[in-house]
PDB file of C-alpha atoms in Angstrom:
ATOM      1  CA  MET X1307      67.641 117.560 -47.222  1.00  0.00           C
ATOM      2  CA  SER X1308      70.330 116.189 -49.676  1.00  0.00           C
ATOM      3  CA  LYS X1309      69.071 114.126 -52.398  1.00  0.00           C
ATOM      4  CA  LYS X1310      70.618 111.094 -51.142  1.00  0.00           C
ATOM      5  CA  LEU X1311      68.970 111.263 -47.829  1.00  0.00           C
ATOM      6  CA  LEU X1312      65.762 111.637 -49.352  1.00  0.00           C
ATOM      7  CA  ILE X1313      66.324 108.665 -51.300  1.00  0.00           C
ATOM      8  CA  VAL X1314      67.142 106.502 -48.031  1.00  0.00           C
ATOM      9  CA  VAL X1315      64.284 107.989 -46.452  1.00  0.00           C
ATOM     10  CA  ILE X1316      61.883 107.013 -49.235  1.00  0.00           C
ATOM     11  CA  LEU X1317      63.576 103.426 -49.487  1.00  0.00           C
ATOM     12  CA  MET X1318      62.767 102.901 -45.882  1.00  0.00           C
ATOM     13  CA  LEU X1319      59.330 103.914 -46.119  1.00  0.00           C
ATOM     14  CA  VAL X1320      58.196 102.013 -49.176  1.00  0.00           C
ATOM     15  CA  PRO X1321      58.365  98.493 -47.180  1.00  0.00           C
ATOM     16  CA  LEU X1322      56.457  99.970 -44.283  1.00  0.00           C
ATOM     17  CA  LEU X1323      53.701 101.318 -46.544  1.00  0.00           C
ATOM     18  CA  ALA X1324      53.494  97.962 -48.531  1.00  0.00           C
ATOM     19  CA  PHE X1325      52.987  96.078 -45.264  1.00  0.00           C
ATOM     20  CA  THR X1326      50.313  98.583 -44.210  1.00  0.00           C
ATOM     21  CA  ALA X1327      48.317  97.971 -47.277  1.00  0.00           C
ATOM     22  CA  CYS X1328      48.606  94.090 -47.103  1.00  0.00           C
ATOM     23  CA  ASN X1329      47.057  94.231 -43.534  1.00  0.00           C
ATOM     24  CA  GLY X1330      44.009  96.571 -44.522  1.00  0.00           C
ATOM     25  CA  GLY X1331      45.695  99.411 -42.673  1.00  0.00           C
ATOM     26  CA  GLY X1332      44.845 100.661 -39.370  1.00  0.00           C
ATOM     27  CA  THR X1333      46.053  98.987 -35.888  1.00  0.00           C
ATOM     28  CA  THR X1334      46.367  95.283 -35.969  1.00  0.00           C
ATOM     29  CA  THR X1335      45.268  93.660 -32.820  1.00  0.00           C
ATOM     30  CA  THR X1336      46.351  90.305 -32.323  1.00  0.00           C
ATOM     31  CA  THR X1337      44.151  88.312 -29.762  1.00  0.00           C
ATOM     32  CA  THR X1338      45.291  85.030 -28.366  1.00  0.00           C
ATOM     33  CA  SER X1339      42.553  83.164 -27.071  1.00  0.00           C
ATOM     34  CA  SER X1340      43.432  80.127 -24.699  1.00  0.00           C
ATOM     35  CA  THR X1341      40.493  77.861 -24.301  1.00  0.00           C
ATOM     36  CA  SER X1342      40.826  75.658 -21.362  1.00  0.00           C
ATOM     37  CA  PRO X1343      39.109  72.371 -22.365  1.00  0.00           C
ATOM     38  CA  THR X1344      36.323  71.084 -20.130  1.00  0.00           C
ATOM     39  CA  GLN X1345      36.441  67.400 -19.414  1.00  0.00           C
ATOM     40  CA  THR X1346      33.317  65.911 -18.409  1.00  0.00           C
ATOM     41  CA  THR X1347      33.719  62.538 -16.506  1.00  0.00           C
ATOM     42  CA  THR X1348      30.712  60.450 -16.459  1.00  0.00           C
ATOM     43  CA  THR X1349      30.728  57.857 -13.880  1.00  0.00           C
ATOM     44  CA  THR X1350      28.460  54.939 -14.427  1.00  0.00           C
ATOM     45  CA  THR X1351      27.379  53.061 -11.271  1.00  0.00           C
ATOM     46  CA  GLN X1352      26.126  49.554 -12.070  1.00  0.00           C
ATOM     47  CA  THR X1353      23.908  48.171  -9.249  1.00  0.00           C
ATOM     48  CA  THR X1354      23.694  44.559  -9.109  1.00  0.00           C
ATOM     49  CA  THR X1355      20.454  43.304  -7.116  1.00  0.00           C
ATOM     50  CA  PRO X1356      21.323  40.047  -5.587  1.00  0.00           C
ATOM     51  CA  THR X1357      19.059  37.133  -6.825  1.00  0.00           C
ATOM     52  CA  THR X1358      18.028  34.838  -3.826  1.00  0.00           C
ATOM     53  CA  THR X1359      17.580  31.370  -4.999  1.00  0.00           C
ATOM     54  CA  THR X1360      15.544  29.371  -2.604  1.00  0.00           C
ATOM     55  CA  THR X1361      15.758  25.647  -2.941  1.00  0.00           C
ATOM     56  CA  THR X1362      13.200  23.713  -1.071  1.00  0.00           C
ATOM     57  CA  THR X1363      13.402  19.992  -0.553  1.00  0.00           C
ATOM     58  CA  THR X1364      11.330  17.573   1.396  1.00  0.00           C
ATOM     59  CA  THR X1365      13.609  18.234   4.426  1.00  0.00           C
ATOM     60  CA  THR X1366      15.764  21.512   4.059  1.00  0.00           C
ATOM     61  CA  THR X1367      14.824  25.290   3.012  1.00  0.00           C
ATOM     62  CA  GLN X1368      17.702  27.509   2.733  1.00  0.00           C
ATOM     63  CA  THR X1369      17.813  31.208   2.112  1.00  0.00           C
ATOM     64  CA  SER X1370      20.767  33.772   2.036  1.00  0.00           C
ATOM     65  CA  THR X1371      20.605  34.425   5.624  1.00  0.00           C
ATOM     66  CA  THR X1372      18.719  31.603   7.303  1.00  0.00           C
ATOM     67  CA  THR X1373      18.879  27.839   7.009  1.00  0.00           C
ATOM     68  CA  THR X1374      15.738  26.308   8.082  1.00  0.00           C
ATOM     69  CA  THR X1375      15.894  22.634   8.511  1.00  0.00           C
ATOM     70  CA  THR X1376      12.555  20.596   8.704  1.00  0.00           C
ATOM     71  CA  THR X1377      12.379  17.187   9.796  1.00  0.00           C
ATOM     72  CA  THR X1378       9.366  15.331   8.332  1.00  0.00           C
ATOM     73  CA  THR X1379       8.549  12.020  10.294  1.00  0.00           C
ATOM     74  CA  THR X1380       6.904   9.337   8.214  1.00  0.00           C
ATOM     75  CA  THR X1381       4.777   6.902  10.151  1.00  0.00           C
ATOM     76  CA  THR X1382       4.464   3.738   8.191  1.00  0.00           C
ATOM     77  CA  THR X1383       1.689   1.486   9.662  1.00  0.00           C
ATOM     78  CA  THR X1384       1.926  -2.161   8.634  1.00  0.00           C
ATOM     79  CA  GLN X1385      -1.314  -3.808   9.100  1.00  0.00           C
ATOM     80  CA  THR X1386      -0.994  -7.249  10.482  1.00  0.00           C
ATOM     81  CA  PRO X1387      -3.096  -9.725   8.307  1.00  0.00           C
ATOM     82  CA  GLU X1388      -6.338 -11.040  10.083  1.00  0.00           C
ATOM     83  CA  LEU X1389      -6.189 -14.428  11.447  1.00  0.00           C
ATOM     84  CA  PHE X1390      -8.406 -16.845   9.805  1.00  0.00           C
ATOM     85  CA  VAL X1391     -10.693 -17.858  12.768  1.00  0.00           C
ATOM     86  CA  LEU X1392     -13.635 -20.333  13.225  1.00  0.00           C
ATOM     87  CA  THR X1393     -16.258 -19.466  15.886  1.00  0.00           C
ATOM     88  CA  SER X1394     -19.449 -20.818  17.018  1.00  0.00           C
ATOM     89  CA  THR X1395     -22.409 -19.719  19.150  1.00  0.00           C
ATOM     90  CA  SER X1396     -23.357 -23.207  19.707  1.00  0.00           C
ATOM     91  CA  PHE X1397     -20.431 -23.859  22.304  1.00  0.00           C
ATOM     92  CA  ALA X1398     -17.288 -22.355  23.067  1.00  0.00           C
ATOM     93  CA  ASP X1399     -14.041 -23.492  21.582  1.00  0.00           C
ATOM     94  CA  GLY X1400     -12.718 -26.689  23.673  1.00  0.00           C
ATOM     95  CA  ALA X1401     -15.950 -26.766  25.669  1.00  0.00           C
ATOM     96  CA  VAL X1402     -18.441 -29.578  26.068  1.00  0.00           C
ATOM     97  CA  MET X1403     -20.975 -29.894  23.105  1.00  0.00           C
ATOM     98  CA  PRO X1404     -24.592 -29.656  24.202  1.00  0.00           C
ATOM     99  CA  ALA X1405     -26.501 -33.044  23.828  1.00  0.00           C
ATOM    100  CA  GLN X1406     -28.642 -31.883  20.884  1.00  0.00           C
ATOM    101  CA  TYR X1407     -25.374 -32.097  18.721  1.00  0.00           C
ATOM    102  CA  GLY X1408     -24.979 -35.751  19.315  1.00  0.00           C
ATOM    103  CA  TRP X1409     -25.555 -38.815  17.188  1.00  0.00           C
ATOM    104  CA  ILE X1410     -28.281 -39.821  19.687  1.00  0.00           C
ATOM    105  CA  GLY X1411     -31.020 -37.347  19.736  1.00  0.00           C
ATOM    106  CA  PRO X1412     -31.818 -34.379  17.564  1.00  0.00           C
ATOM    107  CA  ASN X1413     -28.433 -34.797  15.766  1.00  0.00           C
ATOM    108  CA  LYS X1414     -28.017 -30.958  14.809  1.00  0.00           C
ATOM    109  CA  SER X1415     -25.232 -29.839  13.187  1.00  0.00           C
ATOM    110  CA  PRO X1416     -23.528 -26.953  15.174  1.00  0.00           C
ATOM    111  CA  GLN X1417     -23.628 -23.097  13.958  1.00  0.00           C
ATOM    112  CA  PHE X1418     -20.292 -21.736  12.633  1.00  0.00           C
ATOM    113  CA  SER X1419     -18.957 -18.600  11.303  1.00  0.00           C
ATOM    114  CA  TRP X1420     -15.576 -17.527  10.112  1.00  0.00           C
ATOM    115  CA  SER X1421     -13.333 -14.574   9.277  1.00  0.00           C
ATOM    116  CA  GLY X1422     -10.023 -13.670   8.008  1.00  0.00           C
ATOM    117  CA  ALA X1423      -9.621 -15.859   5.155  1.00  0.00           C
ATOM    118  CA  PRO X1424      -6.530 -15.906   3.063  1.00  0.00           C
ATOM    119  CA  GLU X1425      -6.345 -13.720  -0.027  1.00  0.00           C
ATOM    120  CA  GLY X1426      -7.122 -15.606  -3.116  1.00  0.00           C
ATOM    121  CA  THR X1427      -9.626 -18.094  -1.338  1.00  0.00           C
ATOM    122  CA  MET X1428     -11.803 -19.600  -4.039  1.00  0.00           C
ATOM    123  CA  SER X1429     -13.775 -21.993  -1.809  1.00  0.00           C
ATOM    124  CA  PHE X1430     -13.818 -23.607   1.574  1.00  0.00           C
ATOM    125  CA  VAL X1431     -13.919 -27.310   3.069  1.00  0.00           C
ATOM    126  CA  LEU X1432     -15.323 -28.404   6.419  1.00  0.00           C
ATOM    127  CA  LEU X1433     -14.115 -31.674   7.803  1.00  0.00           C
ATOM    128  CA  VAL X1434     -15.153 -32.734  11.254  1.00  0.00           C
ATOM    129  CA  ASP X1435     -13.461 -35.844  12.956  1.00  0.00           C
ATOM    130  CA  ASP X1436     -12.901 -37.854  16.105  1.00  0.00           C
ATOM    131  CA  VAL X1437      -9.331 -37.065  17.097  1.00  0.00           C
ATOM    132  CA  ASP X1438      -9.505 -39.943  19.818  1.00  0.00           C
ATOM    133  CA  THR X1439     -10.578 -42.439  17.397  1.00  0.00           C
ATOM    134  CA  GLN X1440      -8.662 -45.833  17.592  1.00  0.00           C
ATOM    135  CA  GLY X1441      -7.147 -47.247  14.618  1.00  0.00           C
ATOM    136  CA  THR X1442      -5.538 -46.034  11.453  1.00  0.00           C
ATOM    137  CA  SER X1443      -7.839 -43.401  10.404  1.00  0.00           C
ATOM    138  CA  SER X1444     -10.209 -41.079  12.038  1.00  0.00           C
ATOM    139  CA  PHE X1445     -13.889 -41.250  12.487  1.00  0.00           C
ATOM    140  CA  CYS X1446     -15.199 -38.779  10.145  1.00  0.00           C
ATOM    141  CA  HIS X1447     -18.528 -36.844  11.248  1.00  0.00           C
ATOM    142  CA  TRP X1448     -18.933 -34.493   8.562  1.00  0.00           C
ATOM    143  CA  ILE X1449     -17.945 -33.422   5.176  1.00  0.00           C
ATOM    144  CA  MET X1450     -18.674 -30.448   3.346  1.00  0.00           C
ATOM    145  CA  PHE X1451     -16.829 -28.724   0.351  1.00  0.00           C
ATOM    146  CA  ASN X1452     -17.287 -26.117  -2.573  1.00  0.00           C
ATOM    147  CA  ILE X1453     -18.617 -23.719   0.119  1.00  0.00           C
ATOM    148  CA  PRO X1454     -18.425 -20.552  -1.840  1.00  0.00           C
ATOM    149  CA  ALA X1455     -15.846 -17.965  -0.873  1.00  0.00           C
ATOM    150  CA  ASP X1456     -18.587 -15.367  -0.106  1.00  0.00           C
ATOM    151  CA  VAL X1457     -20.278 -17.694   2.332  1.00  0.00           C
ATOM    152  CA  LEU X1458     -18.815 -16.943   5.729  1.00  0.00           C
ATOM    153  CA  ALA X1459     -21.317 -18.711   8.105  1.00  0.00           C
ATOM    154  CA  LEU X1460     -23.524 -21.971   8.379  1.00  0.00           C
ATOM    155  CA  ASP X1461     -26.739 -22.024  10.459  1.00  0.00           C
ATOM    156  CA  GLU X1462     -27.314 -24.550  12.919  1.00  0.00           C
ATOM    157  CA  ASP X1463     -28.988 -27.755  11.838  1.00  0.00           C
ATOM    158  CA  GLN X1464     -27.905 -27.791   8.036  1.00  0.00           C
ATOM    159  CA  PRO X1465     -29.901 -30.171   5.661  1.00  0.00           C
ATOM    160  CA  LYS X1466     -28.552 -33.568   5.264  1.00  0.00           C
ATOM    161  CA  THR X1467     -28.744 -33.474   1.601  1.00  0.00           C
ATOM    162  CA  GLY X1468     -26.201 -33.759  -1.172  1.00  0.00           C
ATOM    163  CA  THR X1469     -26.324 -30.002  -2.378  1.00  0.00           C
ATOM    164  CA  LEU X1470     -27.091 -27.237  -0.026  1.00  0.00           C
ATOM    165  CA  ALA X1471     -28.964 -23.984  -1.175  1.00  0.00           C
ATOM    166  CA  ASN X1472     -25.505 -21.796  -0.744  1.00  0.00           C
ATOM    167  CA  GLY X1473     -23.966 -24.214  -3.439  1.00  0.00           C
ATOM    168  CA  ALA X1474     -21.847 -26.094  -0.992  1.00  0.00           C
ATOM    169  CA  ILE X1475     -21.668 -30.236  -1.377  1.00  0.00           C
ATOM    170  CA  GLN X1476     -21.821 -32.632   1.295  1.00  0.00           C
ATOM    171  CA  GLY X1477     -20.172 -36.194   1.471  1.00  0.00           C
ATOM    172  CA  PHE X1478     -20.938 -39.272   3.409  1.00  0.00           C
ATOM    173  CA  ASN X1479     -19.566 -39.431   6.941  1.00  0.00           C
ATOM    174  CA  SER X1480     -18.450 -42.609   8.447  1.00  0.00           C
ATOM    175  CA  TYR X1481     -21.810 -43.540   9.604  1.00  0.00           C
ATOM    176  CA  GLY X1482     -22.490 -43.807   6.039  1.00  0.00           C
ATOM    177  CA  THR X1483     -25.193 -41.133   6.002  1.00  0.00           C
ATOM    178  CA  MET X1484     -25.114 -37.931   4.070  1.00  0.00           C
ATOM    179  CA  GLY X1485     -24.029 -34.558   5.991  1.00  0.00           C
ATOM    180  CA  TYR X1486     -23.489 -34.144   9.637  1.00  0.00           C
ATOM    181  CA  GLY X1487     -23.466 -36.974  11.951  1.00  0.00           C
ATOM    182  CA  GLY X1488     -23.025 -36.173  15.712  1.00  0.00           C
ATOM    183  CA  PRO X1489     -20.680 -37.500  18.312  1.00  0.00           C
ATOM    184  CA  TYR X1490     -21.317 -41.132  19.635  1.00  0.00           C
ATOM    185  CA  PRO X1491     -18.293 -42.042  22.103  1.00  0.00           C
ATOM    186  CA  PRO X1492     -18.491 -45.106  24.284  1.00  0.00           C
ATOM    187  CA  PRO X1493     -20.623 -44.664  27.251  1.00  0.00           C
ATOM    188  CA  GLY X1494     -18.879 -42.713  30.089  1.00  0.00           C
ATOM    189  CA  VAL X1495     -15.862 -41.887  27.651  1.00  0.00           C
ATOM    190  CA  THR X1496     -15.267 -38.201  26.322  1.00  0.00           C
ATOM    191  CA  HIS X1497     -13.909 -37.762  23.101  1.00  0.00           C
ATOM    192  CA  LYS X1498     -12.531 -34.630  21.357  1.00  0.00           C
ATOM    193  CA  TYR X1499     -13.916 -33.493  18.229  1.00  0.00           C
ATOM    194  CA  ARG X1500     -12.261 -31.432  15.592  1.00  0.00           C
ATOM    195  CA  PHE X1501     -13.916 -28.986  13.318  1.00  0.00           C
ATOM    196  CA  ARG X1502     -11.375 -27.787  10.711  1.00  0.00           C
ATOM    197  CA  LEU X1503     -12.204 -25.407   7.946  1.00  0.00           C
ATOM    198  CA  TYR X1504      -9.827 -25.249   4.980  1.00  0.00           C
ATOM    199  CA  ALA X1505      -9.428 -22.374   2.656  1.00  0.00           C
ATOM    200  CA  LEU X1506      -8.600 -23.266  -0.822  1.00  0.00           C
ATOM    201  CA  ASP X1507      -7.450 -21.647  -4.134  1.00  0.00           C
ATOM    202  CA  THR X1508      -9.720 -23.670  -6.175  1.00  0.00           C
ATOM    203  CA  THR X1509     -13.094 -25.573  -6.038  1.00  0.00           C
ATOM    204  CA  LEU X1510     -13.203 -29.600  -6.278  1.00  0.00           C
ATOM    205  CA  THR X1511     -14.590 -31.667  -8.913  1.00  0.00           C
ATOM    206  CA  LEU X1512     -16.104 -34.167  -6.783  1.00  0.00           C
ATOM    207  CA  ASN X1513     -19.805 -35.258  -6.461  1.00  0.00           C
ATOM    208  CA  SER X1514     -21.854 -35.299  -3.551  1.00  0.00           C
ATOM    209  CA  GLY X1515     -21.599 -38.527  -1.372  1.00  0.00           C
ATOM    210  CA  THR X1516     -17.889 -38.421  -1.737  1.00  0.00           C
ATOM    211  CA  THR X1517     -15.644 -39.502   1.056  1.00  0.00           C
ATOM    212  CA  GLN X1518     -13.070 -38.003   3.442  1.00  0.00           C
ATOM    213  CA  THR X1519     -10.330 -39.674   1.899  1.00  0.00           C
ATOM    214  CA  ALA X1520     -11.235 -38.453  -1.772  1.00  0.00           C
ATOM    215  CA  VAL X1521     -11.551 -34.932  -0.258  1.00  0.00           C
ATOM    216  CA  LEU X1522      -8.179 -34.699   1.315  1.00  0.00           C
ATOM    217  CA  ALA X1523      -6.662 -36.233  -1.972  1.00  0.00           C
ATOM    218  CA  ALA X1524      -8.202 -33.394  -3.923  1.00  0.00           C
ATOM    219  CA  ILE X1525      -7.266 -30.698  -1.470  1.00  0.00           C
ATOM    220  CA  SER X1526      -3.707 -31.485  -1.552  1.00  0.00           C
ATOM    221  CA  GLY X1527      -1.620 -28.579  -2.932  1.00  0.00           C
ATOM    222  CA  HIS X1528      -4.646 -26.087  -2.891  1.00  0.00           C
ATOM    223  CA  ILE X1529      -4.788 -25.289   0.809  1.00  0.00           C
ATOM    224  CA  LEU X1530      -4.102 -21.374   1.367  1.00  0.00           C
ATOM    225  CA  GLY X1531      -4.884 -22.125   5.184  1.00  0.00           C
ATOM    226  CA  PHE X1532      -7.022 -23.882   7.815  1.00  0.00           C
ATOM    227  CA  THR X1533      -8.430 -23.203  11.149  1.00  0.00           C
ATOM    228  CA  ASP X1534      -9.573 -25.423  13.998  1.00  0.00           C
ATOM    229  CA  TYR X1535     -12.633 -25.396  16.401  1.00  0.00           C
ATOM    230  CA  PHE X1536     -12.915 -28.096  19.263  1.00  0.00           C
ATOM    231  CA  GLY X1537     -15.674 -29.546  21.203  1.00  0.00           C
ATOM    232  CA  LEU X1538     -15.933 -32.410  23.836  1.00  0.00           C
ATOM    233  CA  PHE X1539     -18.651 -34.922  24.018  1.00  0.00           C
ATOM    234  CA  THR X1540     -19.206 -37.655  26.440  1.00  0.00           C
ATOM    235  CA  GLY X1541     -20.848 -41.024  25.811  1.00  0.00           C
TER     236      GLY X1541
END
């Protein structure tokens, strides 16, 4: 081999030997790794629980699917005030009075009781007169006032005194006597007698033996109500 050819070969081998020395020699294997990324998709499912609001009123209850209507009927009872009533066991209202209640004879006062007095009653007044009396004023047969509000009856034949055991006070009748004075119409004539009970919002500052005129003046403006009872008497 010529000297020039040898030099050319050596020059060609030198780079090759240098490259091999740099790479540690041997066979160089180049491995290409292809990694396919794995994608994890997380799906979050949000579950919403519906909240049911139940509104209850006095008339309607509503849910999500059903509406229930309740009708409430309120019954209001209005109580009619009790009537102020005067009654008697001695004779019926408007009937003939027995002779024992007349002026001539035993002259007993009749039995009376009452109920339904107006609210606020402080005392009662009882006046009895002859509605058939001729003249400018009626003939008064009985005056009783300051009957306590908790007294609801008078027994038959009340004492003819100025003050009674129940606290009531009596005045003079038209005969000029204290307490009750029974009917005494003309012979053969029938008169009507009115027993009137007043409910007052006060008590009277009058003395026993007072007159019907004075009592009527004193009760003016204080009458809460009154009730009447009638009797007939023939002379």
